[in-house]
Amino acid sequence: MRSAHFRRYVVSAAASAVTTALLLTGCSAQGQEASDGPSDAASQEEQAPPEDDGEGGDGTDESEEPAEQVVLDFGDESDQVRELQARLLQLGHFAAQPTGYYGDVTLGAVSEYQRAAGFEVSGTVFESTWSALTGATTTPTETELYPPQQVMGYGDNTEQVRELQARLKQLGHFADNPTGYYGDVTTTAVQAYQEAAGLEVTGTVFEPTWDALTAETTTPTEDEMYPPLDVPDVEPAQDLDERCLEGRVLCISKTSNTMSWVIDGEVRTTVDVRFGAEETPTREGEFEVYWKSRNHHSTLYDSPMPYAMFFDGGQAVHYSEDFAANGYNGASHGCVNVRDEAAIAGLFDEVAEGDRVVVYW
C-alpha cells in the first residue's frame, strides 16, 4: 500500500515539481538539503512521503526548499572553470593542465572530489560543492591557472629538437652533433642548462626554458644543424666474412666496428657501430632479422631503440643517440648501435624480416 501511495504522491500536480527538484539534489522527502551529507540514491527513491494526518491536504511540506543552484556544469567554458580545475589540481583530483573547458576529464575530477568529500556524486558543481572546494583550497596563482606549456620533451624526434641541441651546443651543454632525437643525452643537457640558468630543473623544455635559451643563443646555421659526418668507406667485399657474400646480409664486424649491408656479395652501405660491454656482450654468430620495430622503446632498460631490427633474443641493430653524442665512450647492453640516423633509417626500410645477420670478429 505504501508503494501505491508513493506513486500517487509523486505524480500529483501539487508536489511533482518539488519532489523532482529534491531527488535531483539528493534531498529527502522531508526537505533535508544535500549539503547536510550524502544519501544513497536508492534509499531516496524508496522513501515515502508523510502520511495524511487526516486534517486535509496531501501531506506536502510547504517549507521544502528549492533545488541547489548549479554553479558550473558539463559544457561550460569560462575562467571560473579554469579556477575549478586549478583547485581540483591542488587536491590531486585533476591530473591535466587547466583549460577552462568543462569536459569529460573535469566531470570525472568533480565526481571524484564529491565522492572523497562525502557529497552525492553528480559530476556537477552545485553551490555546496563549490563552497566546500573553495574552503579546502587556496586561490590559484597565475601559474596554477596558466601553467607553462611544454615545447619539447623525451621521445620527440623533430627539427625543433635538432635546433634545441644546436643551441645547447653553442653554450657547451651538448657535446656532439645534433640528431633531432630527444633522449637521455638531450635530457641531461637540458637539465645542465636549466641548472646553469637558474630555472626549474626538469629535463623537459617548457616555455620559460625555451624562451631563455633562444634569448641566450643565436639561430643555428645549416652547418650547426647538420654538421658533416665522418662516413666510413665502404668495406671491401674481400675483407668480409665469407658468410656475408651470399644473399641479403647485415654483415657486422667487431674488428673494424662496422656494419655493411651486402646483397649477393655487393656492399651497398657501411656504417660505424658499437657493441655491448664486457658484462653484456653482443653475441657472435649467424642469425636472421625476426622482427622490426621503428619506434621501439626498451622496457628492460627504459631507453629508446629507434629503427630496431631484432636478430637474437633482445639484441637488435638500432639507432643510438648516446652513440651519436658520445661515440665509443660507452657501450650498449648487447645491441648493435648505429650513430648515423639517416643511414639506419634507410636500412630499416630496405632490410626485410628474414634477411640474415652475421656478427663476427
mmCIF file of C-alpha atoms in Angstrom, residues 4-289:
data_model
loop_
_atom_site.group_PDB
_atom_site.id
_atom_site.type_symbol
_atom_site.label_atom_id
_atom_site.label_comp_id
_atom_site.label_asym_id
_atom_site.label_seq_id
_atom_site.Cartn_x
_atom_site.Cartn_y
_atom_site.Cartn_z
ATOM 1 C CA ALA A 4 0.985 2.734 -4.394
ATOM 2 C CA HIS A 5 0.513 5.712 -2.146
ATOM 3 C CA PHE A 6 4.042 6.933 -3.059
ATOM 4 C CA ARG A 7 3.291 6.733 -6.797
ATOM 5 C CA ARG A 8 0.148 8.771 -6.301
ATOM 6 C CA TYR A 9 2.157 11.279 -4.321
ATOM 7 C CA VAL A 10 4.876 11.650 -6.945
ATOM 8 C CA VAL A 11 2.540 12.244 -9.846
ATOM 9 C CA SER A 12 0.278 14.657 -8.009
ATOM 10 C CA ALA A 13 0.240 18.064 -9.676
ATOM 11 C CA ALA A 14 0.865 19.905 -6.442
ATOM 12 C CA ALA A 15 4.037 18.017 -5.420
ATOM 13 C CA SER A 16 5.724 16.780 -8.624
ATOM 14 C CA ALA A 17 7.967 19.815 -9.230
ATOM 15 C CA VAL A 18 9.195 19.962 -5.625
ATOM 16 C CA THR A 19 9.796 16.205 -5.390
ATOM 17 C CA THR A 20 11.750 16.127 -8.664
ATOM 18 C CA ALA A 21 13.960 19.000 -7.520
ATOM 19 C CA LEU A 22 14.608 17.299 -4.193
ATOM 20 C CA LEU A 23 15.523 13.988 -5.777
ATOM 21 C CA LEU A 24 17.938 15.687 -8.164
ATOM 22 C CA THR A 25 19.761 17.472 -5.361
ATOM 23 C CA GLY A 26 19.951 14.482 -3.055
ATOM 24 C CA CYS A 27 17.384 15.825 -0.594
ATOM 25 C CA SER A 28 14.999 13.564 1.285
ATOM 26 C CA ALA A 29 11.250 13.856 1.097
ATOM 27 C CA GLN A 30 11.376 15.631 4.464
ATOM 28 C CA GLY A 31 13.218 18.646 2.988
ATOM 29 C CA GLN A 32 16.780 17.743 4.099
ATOM 30 C CA GLU A 33 19.348 19.640 1.957
ATOM 31 C CA ALA A 34 22.116 17.871 0.038
ATOM 32 C CA SER A 35 24.723 19.855 1.947
ATOM 33 C CA ASP A 36 23.665 18.002 5.142
ATOM 34 C CA GLY A 37 25.544 14.948 3.849
ATOM 35 C CA PRO A 38 25.365 12.304 1.131
ATOM 36 C CA SER A 39 22.427 9.957 0.838
ATOM 37 C CA ASP A 40 22.023 6.731 -1.048
ATOM 38 C CA ALA A 41 20.123 7.293 -4.307
ATOM 39 C CA ALA A 42 18.213 4.026 -3.966
ATOM 40 C CA SER A 43 17.031 4.870 -0.477
ATOM 41 C CA GLN A 44 15.817 8.279 -1.706
ATOM 42 C CA GLU A 45 13.644 6.644 -4.337
ATOM 43 C CA GLU A 46 12.171 4.210 -1.835
ATOM 44 C CA GLN A 47 11.436 6.826 0.845
ATOM 45 C CA ALA A 48 7.717 7.503 1.173
ATOM 46 C CA PRO A 49 6.069 10.900 1.644
ATOM 47 C CA PRO A 50 4.485 11.687 5.013
ATOM 48 C CA GLU A 51 1.163 10.009 5.759
ATOM 49 C CA ASP A 52 -2.055 12.018 5.575
ATOM 50 C CA ASP A 53 -2.724 13.271 9.127
ATOM 51 C CA GLY A 54 -6.448 13.421 8.476
ATOM 52 C CA GLU A 55 -6.524 17.191 8.659
ATOM 53 C CA GLY A 56 -6.826 17.663 4.932
ATOM 54 C CA GLY A 57 -4.273 18.303 2.176
ATOM 55 C CA ASP A 58 -1.998 15.770 0.587
ATOM 56 C CA GLY A 59 0.772 15.761 3.181
ATOM 57 C CA THR A 60 3.152 18.009 1.232
ATOM 58 C CA ASP A 61 5.528 20.083 3.385
ATOM 59 C CA GLU A 62 5.241 23.604 2.046
ATOM 60 C CA SER A 63 8.520 24.501 3.817
ATOM 61 C CA GLU A 64 10.607 22.323 1.469
ATOM 62 C CA GLU A 65 13.415 24.337 -0.157
ATOM 63 C CA PRO A 66 14.102 24.504 -3.905
ATOM 64 C CA ALA A 67 16.981 22.644 -5.542
ATOM 65 C CA GLU A 68 20.521 23.944 -5.168
ATOM 66 C CA GLN A 69 21.780 26.339 -7.786
ATOM 67 C CA VAL A 70 24.219 24.918 -10.327
ATOM 68 C CA VAL A 71 27.490 26.872 -10.330
ATOM 69 C CA LEU A 72 29.304 25.016 -13.133
ATOM 70 C CA ASP A 73 28.341 22.095 -15.333
ATOM 71 C CA PHE A 74 29.425 19.988 -18.297
ATOM 72 C CA GLY A 75 29.992 22.047 -21.441
ATOM 73 C CA ASP A 76 30.762 25.311 -19.643
ATOM 74 C CA GLU A 77 33.808 27.270 -20.778
ATOM 75 C CA SER A 78 34.994 30.129 -18.606
ATOM 76 C CA ASP A 79 37.695 31.448 -16.303
ATOM 77 C CA GLN A 80 35.743 30.009 -13.370
ATOM 78 C CA VAL A 81 36.049 26.545 -14.903
ATOM 79 C CA ARG A 82 39.813 27.142 -15.131
ATOM 80 C CA GLU A 83 39.781 28.071 -11.430
ATOM 81 C CA LEU A 84 37.771 24.932 -10.653
ATOM 82 C CA GLN A 85 40.353 22.800 -12.440
ATOM 83 C CA ALA A 86 43.251 24.511 -10.655
ATOM 84 C CA ARG A 87 41.621 23.971 -7.251
ATOM 85 C CA LEU A 88 40.928 20.313 -8.063
ATOM 86 C CA LEU A 89 44.571 20.028 -9.139
ATOM 87 C CA GLN A 90 45.664 21.269 -5.707
ATOM 88 C CA LEU A 91 43.807 18.331 -4.155
ATOM 89 C CA GLY A 92 45.095 15.800 -6.668
ATOM 90 C CA HIS A 93 41.765 15.225 -8.424
ATOM 91 C CA PHE A 94 42.704 16.886 -11.730
ATOM 92 C CA ALA A 95 45.762 15.491 -13.484
ATOM 93 C CA ALA A 96 45.874 17.664 -16.617
ATOM 94 C CA GLN A 97 46.597 21.350 -17.059
ATOM 95 C CA PRO A 98 43.693 23.796 -16.616
ATOM 96 C CA THR A 99 41.971 24.580 -19.907
ATOM 97 C CA GLY A 100 38.825 26.472 -18.909
ATOM 98 C CA TYR A 101 36.591 23.866 -20.585
ATOM 99 C CA TYR A 102 34.284 21.603 -18.558
ATOM 100 C CA GLY A 103 34.559 18.291 -20.419
ATOM 101 C CA ASP A 104 34.804 14.619 -19.545
ATOM 102 C CA VAL A 105 38.068 14.989 -17.613
ATOM 103 C CA THR A 106 36.663 17.774 -15.448
ATOM 104 C CA LEU A 107 33.412 15.867 -14.941
ATOM 105 C CA GLY A 108 35.380 12.890 -13.652
ATOM 106 C CA ALA A 109 37.547 15.083 -11.410
ATOM 107 C CA VAL A 110 34.496 16.762 -9.869
ATOM 108 C CA SER A 111 32.857 13.372 -9.309
ATOM 109 C CA GLU A 112 35.977 12.080 -7.578
ATOM 110 C CA TYR A 113 36.147 15.160 -5.356
ATOM 111 C CA GLN A 114 32.468 14.797 -4.428
ATOM 112 C CA ARG A 115 32.996 11.139 -3.546
ATOM 113 C CA ALA A 116 36.050 11.952 -1.390
ATOM 114 C CA ALA A 117 34.289 14.879 0.302
ATOM 115 C CA GLY A 118 31.152 12.873 1.100
ATOM 116 C CA PHE A 119 28.771 14.605 -1.297
ATOM 117 C CA GLU A 120 26.298 12.997 -3.638
ATOM 118 C CA VAL A 121 28.311 12.157 -6.756
ATOM 119 C CA SER A 122 26.825 14.024 -9.705
ATOM 120 C CA GLY A 123 29.787 15.486 -11.583
ATOM 121 C CA THR A 124 28.013 18.853 -11.453
ATOM 122 C CA VAL A 125 29.289 21.715 -9.295
ATOM 123 C CA PHE A 126 26.415 22.819 -7.069
ATOM 124 C CA GLU A 127 26.731 25.630 -4.539
ATOM 125 C CA SER A 128 27.583 23.182 -1.739
ATOM 126 C CA THR A 129 30.340 21.548 -3.821
ATOM 127 C CA TRP A 130 31.853 24.914 -4.778
ATOM 128 C CA SER A 131 31.698 26.187 -1.198
ATOM 129 C CA ALA A 132 33.439 23.101 0.166
ATOM 130 C CA LEU A 133 36.071 23.112 -2.582
ATOM 131 C CA THR A 134 36.974 26.770 -2.137
ATOM 132 C CA GLY A 135 37.156 26.216 1.619
ATOM 133 C CA ALA A 136 39.580 23.306 1.182
ATOM 134 C CA THR A 137 41.890 25.057 -1.311
ATOM 135 C CA THR A 138 43.707 28.340 -1.801
ATOM 136 C CA THR A 139 43.080 30.901 -4.503
ATOM 137 C CA PRO A 140 45.031 29.614 -7.538
ATOM 138 C CA THR A 141 48.080 31.587 -8.596
ATOM 139 C CA GLU A 142 48.553 32.848 -12.131
ATOM 140 C CA THR A 143 50.998 29.989 -12.750
ATOM 141 C CA GLU A 144 48.465 27.439 -11.492
ATOM 142 C CA LEU A 145 45.769 28.891 -13.744
ATOM 143 C CA TYR A 146 48.040 29.259 -16.761
ATOM 144 C CA PRO A 147 50.922 26.776 -16.310
ATOM 145 C CA PRO A 148 53.833 26.911 -18.783
ATOM 146 C CA GLN A 149 53.261 24.789 -21.876
ATOM 147 C CA GLN A 150 55.658 22.018 -22.844
ATOM 148 C CA VAL A 151 57.589 22.814 -26.002
ATOM 149 C CA MET A 152 59.639 19.614 -26.322
ATOM 150 C CA GLY A 153 60.178 16.503 -24.247
ATOM 151 C CA TYR A 154 61.587 12.996 -24.037
ATOM 152 C CA GLY A 155 60.872 10.869 -27.098
ATOM 153 C CA ASP A 156 60.315 13.754 -29.537
ATOM 154 C CA ASN A 157 62.055 13.438 -32.890
ATOM 155 C CA THR A 158 61.762 16.745 -34.758
ATOM 156 C CA GLU A 159 63.650 19.565 -36.419
ATOM 157 C CA GLN A 160 62.977 21.701 -33.358
ATOM 158 C CA VAL A 161 64.810 19.151 -31.207
ATOM 159 C CA ARG A 162 67.754 19.424 -33.611
ATOM 160 C CA GLU A 163 67.649 23.202 -33.146
ATOM 161 C CA LEU A 164 67.489 22.729 -29.366
ATOM 162 C CA GLN A 165 70.593 20.541 -29.470
ATOM 163 C CA ALA A 166 72.446 23.042 -31.679
ATOM 164 C CA ARG A 167 71.611 25.906 -29.309
ATOM 165 C CA LEU A 168 72.670 23.829 -26.282
ATOM 166 C CA LYS A 169 75.914 23.050 -28.087
ATOM 167 C CA GLN A 170 76.574 26.777 -28.523
ATOM 168 C CA LEU A 171 76.563 27.043 -24.719
ATOM 169 C CA GLY A 172 78.639 23.898 -24.185
ATOM 170 C CA HIS A 173 75.815 21.718 -22.812
ATOM 171 C CA PHE A 174 75.540 19.351 -25.802
ATOM 172 C CA ALA A 175 78.843 17.769 -26.763
ATOM 173 C CA ASP A 176 78.228 16.126 -30.101
ATOM 174 C CA ASN A 177 76.348 16.643 -33.336
ATOM 175 C CA PRO A 178 72.600 17.330 -33.292
ATOM 176 C CA THR A 179 70.477 14.284 -34.060
ATOM 177 C CA GLY A 180 66.898 15.586 -33.772
ATOM 178 C CA TYR A 181 66.036 12.892 -31.212
ATOM 179 C CA TYR A 182 65.175 13.838 -27.604
ATOM 180 C CA GLY A 183 66.589 11.014 -25.497
ATOM 181 C CA ASP A 184 68.718 10.561 -22.407
ATOM 182 C CA VAL A 185 71.621 12.680 -23.680
ATOM 183 C CA THR A 186 69.372 15.613 -24.578
ATOM 184 C CA THR A 187 67.519 15.346 -21.262
ATOM 185 C CA THR A 188 70.817 15.570 -19.373
ATOM 186 C CA ALA A 189 71.918 18.538 -21.497
ATOM 187 C CA VAL A 190 68.642 20.384 -20.838
ATOM 188 C CA GLN A 191 68.976 19.721 -17.105
ATOM 189 C CA ALA A 192 72.509 21.148 -17.156
ATOM 190 C CA TYR A 193 71.304 24.280 -18.942
ATOM 191 C CA GLN A 194 68.322 24.736 -16.616
ATOM 192 C CA GLU A 195 70.578 24.485 -13.563
ATOM 193 C CA ALA A 196 73.068 26.978 -15.022
ATOM 194 C CA ALA A 197 70.266 29.389 -15.967
ATOM 195 C CA GLY A 198 68.571 29.223 -12.565
ATOM 196 C CA LEU A 199 65.450 27.547 -13.949
ATOM 197 C CA GLU A 200 63.484 24.654 -12.516
ATOM 198 C CA VAL A 201 65.489 21.521 -13.388
ATOM 199 C CA THR A 202 63.109 19.131 -15.141
ATOM 200 C CA GLY A 203 64.966 17.926 -18.225
ATOM 201 C CA THR A 204 61.873 18.924 -20.214
ATOM 202 C CA VAL A 205 61.684 22.082 -22.314
ATOM 203 C CA PHE A 206 58.780 24.241 -21.145
ATOM 204 C CA GLU A 207 58.143 27.747 -22.432
ATOM 205 C CA PRO A 208 60.409 29.536 -19.882
ATOM 206 C CA THR A 209 63.338 27.241 -20.746
ATOM 207 C CA TRP A 210 62.887 27.711 -24.480
ATOM 208 C CA ASP A 211 62.460 31.479 -24.152
ATOM 209 C CA ALA A 212 65.619 31.774 -22.051
ATOM 210 C CA LEU A 213 67.646 29.505 -24.319
ATOM 211 C CA THR A 214 66.665 31.275 -27.531
ATOM 212 C CA ALA A 215 67.461 34.630 -25.921
ATOM 213 C CA GLU A 216 70.960 33.459 -24.971
ATOM 214 C CA THR A 217 71.845 31.854 -28.296
ATOM 215 C CA THR A 218 71.778 32.638 -32.000
ATOM 216 C CA THR A 219 69.710 30.915 -34.652
ATOM 217 C CA PRO A 220 71.764 27.842 -35.609
ATOM 218 C CA THR A 221 73.322 27.801 -39.071
ATOM 219 C CA GLU A 222 72.817 24.937 -41.510
ATOM 220 C CA ASP A 223 76.263 23.589 -40.612
ATOM 221 C CA GLU A 224 75.415 23.723 -36.908
ATOM 222 C CA MET A 225 72.165 21.871 -37.519
ATOM 223 C CA TYR A 226 73.643 19.374 -39.988
ATOM 224 C CA PRO A 227 77.406 19.130 -39.420
ATOM 225 C CA PRO A 228 79.259 16.858 -41.866
ATOM 226 C CA LEU A 229 79.603 13.272 -40.663
ATOM 227 C CA ASP A 230 82.685 11.135 -40.941
ATOM 228 C CA VAL A 231 81.240 8.411 -43.128
ATOM 229 C CA PRO A 232 83.359 5.244 -43.202
ATOM 230 C CA ASP A 233 84.495 3.946 -46.537
ATOM 231 C CA VAL A 234 82.517 1.068 -47.936
ATOM 232 C CA GLU A 235 84.025 -2.148 -46.644
ATOM 233 C CA PRO A 236 85.746 -4.041 -49.469
ATOM 234 C CA ALA A 237 83.914 -7.265 -50.175
ATOM 235 C CA GLN A 238 87.101 -9.316 -49.950
ATOM 236 C CA ASP A 239 87.542 -8.209 -46.319
ATOM 237 C CA LEU A 240 84.135 -9.512 -45.254
ATOM 238 C CA ASP A 241 83.388 -12.829 -43.623
ATOM 239 C CA GLU A 242 82.631 -15.360 -46.343
ATOM 240 C CA ARG A 243 79.183 -15.955 -44.839
ATOM 241 C CA CYS A 244 78.309 -12.399 -45.907
ATOM 242 C CA LEU A 245 78.872 -12.972 -49.608
ATOM 243 C CA GLU A 246 75.615 -14.752 -50.457
ATOM 244 C CA GLY A 247 72.095 -13.341 -50.310
ATOM 245 C CA ARG A 248 70.960 -10.343 -48.270
ATOM 246 C CA VAL A 249 73.104 -9.899 -45.160
ATOM 247 C CA LEU A 250 73.800 -7.358 -42.434
ATOM 248 C CA CYS A 251 77.499 -8.111 -42.066
ATOM 249 C CA ILE A 252 78.783 -6.870 -38.682
ATOM 250 C CA SER A 253 82.495 -6.830 -37.875
ATOM 251 C CA LYS A 254 83.665 -6.437 -34.284
ATOM 252 C CA THR A 255 87.198 -5.960 -35.546
ATOM 253 C CA SER A 256 86.503 -2.876 -37.668
ATOM 254 C CA ASN A 257 83.416 -1.675 -35.680
ATOM 255 C CA THR A 258 81.422 -1.514 -38.900
ATOM 256 C CA MET A 259 78.233 -2.952 -40.323
ATOM 257 C CA SER A 260 77.869 -3.472 -44.058
ATOM 258 C CA TRP A 261 74.638 -4.086 -45.956
ATOM 259 C CA VAL A 262 75.547 -6.687 -48.553
ATOM 260 C CA ILE A 263 73.397 -8.076 -51.366
ATOM 261 C CA ASP A 264 74.783 -11.026 -53.343
ATOM 262 C CA GLY A 265 78.352 -10.095 -52.458
ATOM 263 C CA GLU A 266 77.967 -6.382 -53.322
ATOM 264 C CA VAL A 267 78.461 -3.950 -50.444
ATOM 265 C CA ARG A 268 75.747 -1.282 -50.615
ATOM 266 C CA THR A 269 76.305 0.637 -47.362
ATOM 267 C CA THR A 270 78.799 0.647 -44.481
ATOM 268 C CA VAL A 271 78.201 2.400 -41.124
ATOM 269 C CA ASP A 272 80.019 2.711 -37.805
ATOM 270 C CA VAL A 273 78.681 0.535 -34.993
ATOM 271 C CA ARG A 274 79.459 -0.210 -31.376
ATOM 272 C CA PHE A 275 78.672 -3.231 -29.249
ATOM 273 C CA GLY A 276 77.817 -4.383 -25.755
ATOM 274 C CA ALA A 277 80.111 -4.030 -22.741
ATOM 275 C CA GLU A 278 82.072 -6.920 -21.292
ATOM 276 C CA GLU A 279 79.254 -7.824 -18.907
ATOM 277 C CA THR A 280 76.597 -7.548 -21.646
ATOM 278 C CA PRO A 281 78.383 -8.679 -24.829
ATOM 279 C CA THR A 282 76.903 -8.739 -28.308
ATOM 280 C CA ARG A 283 76.683 -12.372 -29.350
ATOM 281 C CA GLU A 284 78.577 -13.582 -32.412
ATOM 282 C CA GLY A 285 77.136 -15.961 -34.933
ATOM 283 C CA GLU A 286 74.742 -16.213 -37.851
ATOM 284 C CA PHE A 287 71.178 -15.025 -37.265
ATOM 285 C CA GLU A 288 68.261 -13.526 -39.134
ATOM 286 C CA VAL A 289 66.070 -10.459 -38.642
#
